[in-house]
Coordinates of C-alpha atoms in Angstrom, one line a residue:
X22 CA 49.2 -73.4 32.7
X23 CA 48.7 -70.3 30.5
X24 CA 45.9 -70.9 27.9
X25 CA 46.5 -69.4 24.5
X26 CA 43.8 -68.0 22.3
X27 CA 43.3 -69.3 18.8
X28 CA 45.0 -66.1 17.5
X29 CA 48.1 -66.6 19.7
X30 CA 48.3 -70.3 18.6
X31 CA 48.4 -69.2 15.0
X32 CA 51.2 -66.9 15.7
X33 CA 53.3 -69.1 17.7
X34 CA 52.8 -72.1 15.3
X35 CA 54.0 -69.7 12.4
X36 CA 57.0 -68.8 14.5
X37 CA 57.9 -72.4 15.4
X38 CA 57.8 -73.4 11.6
X39 CA 59.9 -70.4 10.5
X40 CA 62.4 -71.1 13.3
X41 CA 63.3 -74.6 11.9
X42 CA 65.3 -73.2 9.0
X43 CA 67.0 -70.5 11.3
X44 CA 68.1 -73.2 13.7
X45 CA 69.4 -75.4 10.8
X46 CA 71.3 -72.5 9.2
X47 CA 72.6 -70.8 12.4
X48 CA 76.4 -71.2 12.7
X49 CA 76.9 -72.1 9.1
X50 CA 77.9 -68.5 8.2
X51 CA 80.2 -69.3 5.3
X52 CA 77.5 -71.2 3.5
X53 CA 74.8 -68.6 3.8
X54 CA 74.0 -66.4 0.6
X55 CA 74.5 -62.9 1.9
X56 CA 73.6 -59.6 0.2
X57 CA 74.2 -56.0 1.5
X58 CA 71.3 -53.8 2.1
X59 CA 73.0 -50.9 3.7
X60 CA 76.0 -50.0 5.7
X61 CA 76.8 -52.8 8.3
X62 CA 73.3 -54.1 7.7
X63 CA 73.1 -57.6 6.0
X64 CA 70.3 -59.9 5.1
X65 CA 70.8 -63.6 4.7
X66 CA 68.9 -66.1 2.7
X67 CA 67.7 -67.6 5.9
X68 CA 66.1 -64.2 6.7
X69 CA 64.2 -64.2 3.5
X70 CA 63.2 -67.8 3.8
X71 CA 61.8 -67.2 7.3
X72 CA 59.7 -64.2 6.2
X73 CA 58.2 -66.3 3.3
X74 CA 57.3 -69.1 5.8
X75 CA 55.7 -66.6 8.2
X76 CA 53.8 -64.9 5.5
X77 CA 52.4 -68.2 4.0
X78 CA 51.5 -69.6 7.4
X79 CA 49.8 -66.4 8.7
X80 CA 48.0 -65.8 5.2
X81 CA 46.7 -69.4 5.4
X82 CA 45.2 -68.8 8.8
X83 CA 44.0 -65.2 8.2
X84 CA 43.9 -64.7 4.5
X85 CA 42.2 -61.2 4.7
X86 CA 44.9 -59.6 6.8
X87 CA 47.7 -57.4 5.3
X88 CA 51.4 -57.3 6.1
X89 CA 54.1 -54.9 7.1
X90 CA 57.3 -57.0 6.4
X91 CA 60.9 -56.1 7.1
X92 CA 62.1 -57.4 3.7
X93 CA 58.8 -57.4 1.6
X94 CA 57.4 -54.1 2.6
X95 CA 53.6 -53.4 2.7
X96 CA 51.2 -56.0 1.4
X97 CA 47.6 -54.8 1.4
X98 CA 44.9 -57.1 2.7
X99 CA 41.1 -57.2 2.0
X100 CA 40.7 -56.2 5.7
X101 CA 42.0 -52.6 6.0
X102 CA 41.8 -52.7 9.8
X103 CA 44.2 -55.5 10.6
X104 CA 47.7 -56.4 9.5
X105 CA 50.7 -58.4 10.6
X106 CA 54.0 -56.6 11.4
X107 CA 56.8 -59.0 10.9
X108 CA 60.6 -59.2 11.6
X109 CA 61.6 -62.7 10.6
X110 CA 65.1 -62.4 12.1
X111 CA 65.8 -59.6 14.7
X112 CA 69.5 -59.8 15.3
X113 CA 70.7 -60.7 11.8
X114 CA 74.2 -59.4 12.5
X115 CA 74.4 -61.7 15.6
X116 CA 73.1 -64.6 13.4
X117 CA 75.7 -64.1 10.6
X118 CA 78.5 -64.0 13.2
X119 CA 77.4 -67.0 15.0
X120 CA 76.2 -65.2 18.1
X121 CA 73.4 -67.1 19.7
X122 CA 71.0 -64.2 20.3
X123 CA 68.3 -63.5 17.7
X124 CA 64.5 -63.8 17.5
X125 CA 61.4 -63.9 15.3
X126 CA 59.0 -61.0 16.1
X127 CA 55.3 -61.0 15.0
X128 CA 52.8 -58.3 15.9
X129 CA 49.2 -57.8 15.0
X130 CA 47.9 -54.3 14.4
X131 CA 44.2 -53.6 14.6
X132 CA 43.0 -50.0 13.7
X133 CA 46.6 -48.7 14.4
X134 CA 47.0 -50.5 17.8
X135 CA 49.0 -53.6 18.5
X136 CA 46.7 -56.2 19.9
X137 CA 48.8 -59.4 19.9
X138 CA 52.5 -60.1 19.8
X139 CA 54.9 -63.0 19.7
X140 CA 58.7 -63.1 20.1
X141 CA 60.4 -66.4 19.7
X142 CA 64.0 -67.0 20.7
X143 CA 64.6 -70.3 18.9
X144 CA 67.9 -71.4 20.5
X145 CA 66.7 -71.1 24.1
X146 CA 63.1 -72.2 23.0
X147 CA 61.6 -69.1 24.8
X148 CA 58.3 -68.1 23.3
X149 CA 57.2 -64.6 24.6
X150 CA 53.7 -63.8 23.9
X151 CA 50.9 -61.3 24.9
X152 CA 47.5 -60.3 23.9
X153 CA 45.9 -57.0 24.7
X154 CA 44.2 -57.1 28.0
X155 CA 45.1 -60.7 28.8
X156 CA 48.7 -60.3 30.1
X157 CA 52.2 -61.3 28.9
X158 CA 53.8 -64.7 29.1
X159 CA 57.0 -66.7 28.3
X160 CA 56.0 -70.2 27.4
X161 CA 53.6 -71.1 30.2
X162 CA 54.8 -68.5 32.7
X163 CA 53.2 -65.1 33.5
X164 CA 55.5 -62.2 33.0
X165 CA 55.9 -59.2 35.2
X166 CA 58.4 -56.3 34.9
X167 CA 61.1 -55.9 37.6
X168 CA 60.2 -54.4 40.9
X169 CA 63.5 -52.6 41.4
X170 CA 63.0 -48.9 42.1
X171 CA 66.5 -47.7 42.5
X172 CA 68.5 -46.6 39.5
X173 CA 71.8 -47.6 41.2
X174 CA 70.6 -51.3 41.4
X175 CA 69.2 -51.4 37.9
X176 CA 70.5 -52.8 34.6
X177 CA 69.4 -51.2 31.4
X178 CA 69.7 -52.2 27.7
X179 CA 70.2 -50.1 24.6
X180 CA 71.2 -50.3 21.0
X181 CA 74.4 -48.5 19.7
X182 CA 74.2 -46.7 16.4
X183 CA 76.6 -48.1 13.9
X184 CA 78.3 -46.9 10.7
X185 CA 75.8 -45.1 8.5
X186 CA 73.3 -44.4 11.4
X187 CA 72.9 -40.8 12.7
X188 CA 73.1 -39.4 16.3
X189 CA 76.3 -40.9 17.5
X190 CA 77.2 -38.0 19.6
X191 CA 73.8 -37.8 21.2
X192 CA 73.9 -41.5 22.0
X193 CA 77.3 -41.3 23.7
X194 CA 75.9 -38.5 25.9
X195 CA 73.0 -40.7 26.8
X196 CA 75.3 -43.6 27.5
X197 CA 77.6 -41.6 29.8
X198 CA 74.6 -40.2 31.7
X199 CA 72.9 -43.7 32.3
X200 CA 76.4 -45.2 33.1
X201 CA 76.7 -42.6 35.9
X202 CA 73.5 -43.8 37.7
X203 CA 73.0 -47.4 37.0
X204 CA 74.4 -50.8 38.0
X205 CA 75.1 -51.6 34.3
X206 CA 74.2 -51.3 30.6
X207 CA 73.9 -54.1 28.1
X208 CA 73.8 -54.2 24.3
X209 CA 73.1 -57.6 22.8
X210 CA 71.9 -56.5 19.3
X211 CA 68.2 -57.5 19.2
X212 CA 65.6 -54.9 20.1
X213 CA 62.8 -57.4 20.1
X214 CA 64.5 -59.5 22.8
X215 CA 65.5 -56.4 24.7
X216 CA 61.8 -55.5 25.1
X217 CA 60.9 -59.1 25.9
X218 CA 63.6 -59.1 28.6
X219 CA 62.2 -55.9 30.1
X220 CA 58.8 -57.7 30.2
X221 CA 60.4 -60.6 32.0
X222 CA 62.1 -58.4 34.6
X223 CA 65.6 -59.3 33.3
X224 CA 66.3 -55.6 32.6
X225 CA 64.8 -52.7 34.3
X226 CA 64.5 -50.8 31.0
X227 CA 65.5 -50.3 27.4
X228 CA 66.0 -47.2 25.2
X229 CA 67.0 -46.8 21.6
X230 CA 66.5 -44.5 18.6
X231 CA 65.9 -45.0 14.9
X232 CA 64.1 -48.3 15.1
X233 CA 61.4 -49.6 12.7
X234 CA 57.8 -50.8 13.5
X235 CA 58.8 -54.5 13.0
X236 CA 61.6 -54.2 15.5
X237 CA 59.3 -53.2 18.3
X238 CA 55.7 -54.0 17.6
X239 CA 55.4 -57.2 19.6
X240 CA 57.8 -56.1 22.2
X241 CA 55.8 -52.9 23.0
X242 CA 52.6 -54.9 23.9
X243 CA 54.8 -57.5 25.9
X244 CA 56.1 -54.7 28.1
X245 CA 52.8 -52.9 28.6
X246 CA 51.0 -56.2 29.4
X247 CA 53.7 -57.1 31.9
X248 CA 53.0 -53.8 33.8
X249 CA 55.7 -51.6 32.2
X250 CA 55.5 -48.3 30.5
X251 CA 56.5 -47.7 27.0
X252 CA 56.9 -44.2 25.4
X253 CA 59.2 -42.3 23.2
X254 CA 62.2 -40.7 25.1
X255 CA 60.3 -37.5 25.3
X256 CA 57.2 -39.2 26.8
X257 CA 54.8 -39.8 23.9
X258 CA 52.8 -43.2 24.0
X259 CA 52.8 -43.3 20.2
X260 CA 55.9 -45.3 19.6
X261 CA 55.4 -47.7 16.8
X262 CA 56.5 -45.1 14.1
X263 CA 58.3 -42.7 16.5
X264 CA 62.1 -41.9 16.2
X265 CA 62.8 -43.3 19.7
X266 CA 61.5 -45.8 22.3
X267 CA 61.8 -45.9 26.1
X268 CA 60.5 -49.1 27.8
X269 CA 60.9 -49.3 31.6
X270 CA 59.4 -50.9 34.6
X271 CA 56.6 -49.0 36.4
X272 CA 58.9 -47.6 39.1
X273 CA 61.8 -46.2 37.0
X274 CA 60.2 -45.0 33.8
X275 CA 60.2 -41.3 34.8
X276 CA 63.7 -41.5 36.4
X277 CA 65.3 -42.8 33.3
X278 CA 63.3 -40.6 31.0
X279 CA 64.6 -37.6 33.1
X280 CA 68.3 -38.8 32.8
X281 CA 68.0 -39.2 29.1
X282 CA 66.3 -35.8 28.7
X283 CA 69.3 -34.1 30.3
X284 CA 71.8 -35.8 28.3
X285 CA 72.6 -33.7 25.2
X286 CA 75.9 -32.9 23.5
X287 CA 77.1 -29.5 24.0
X288 CA 76.9 -27.0 21.1
X289 CA 80.7 -26.9 20.6
X290 CA 80.9 -30.8 20.5
X291 CA 82.9 -30.9 23.9

């Protein structure tokens, strides 16, 4: 049985508590108070309530730490070295449409490095967690990235840019290139769970552009602690605030990076 540190216990307990309201509200889309915060990007009252619970629980346990919150922005702490990076509901659009695929994501940043991460999928009761140097787990089971080394046998995940997001043509070129060499591509609408699934060996890899730190902070650590590689699409290891992310098992990272590097729209748009 995996033994959690006191820090991971604080994080998982906060996620469990915040998930109660999400599970209660899930499926009751017509009763949710919804406000628009951008094109095709919605935030529900459940999202805001989950964030409040996470902030309250984590502040109670570590009152000196700061926060980077999806909804609440930056909250400075008395300890300038540490802050929580939180997405209270990754997969909001799924949630609002009654699609059972969403998660809570909590990362802890210390001196610019993610040192602990939790991603909780409430409906399946899967708690993914990792701590720097201590491995990655789902519930009590150790995680390891997929061992597949053939692109033609591999499944990759991605995120599709929607209305109001840039780079539609570039993405379509990437999609076409990966389609030509892989067994399949999946798009489920939660970057946090995409990364957790790479760590669990369910996907061989994941790529996406234009994500935010709270989408990926916990997931980056999970993949690395499970033996995978996480970089930007052009190979940089500094991904938390970068314009793209590429998370792949240790056998296929270079191959997928090469495929994506060669996928670019022609100058005439053809």
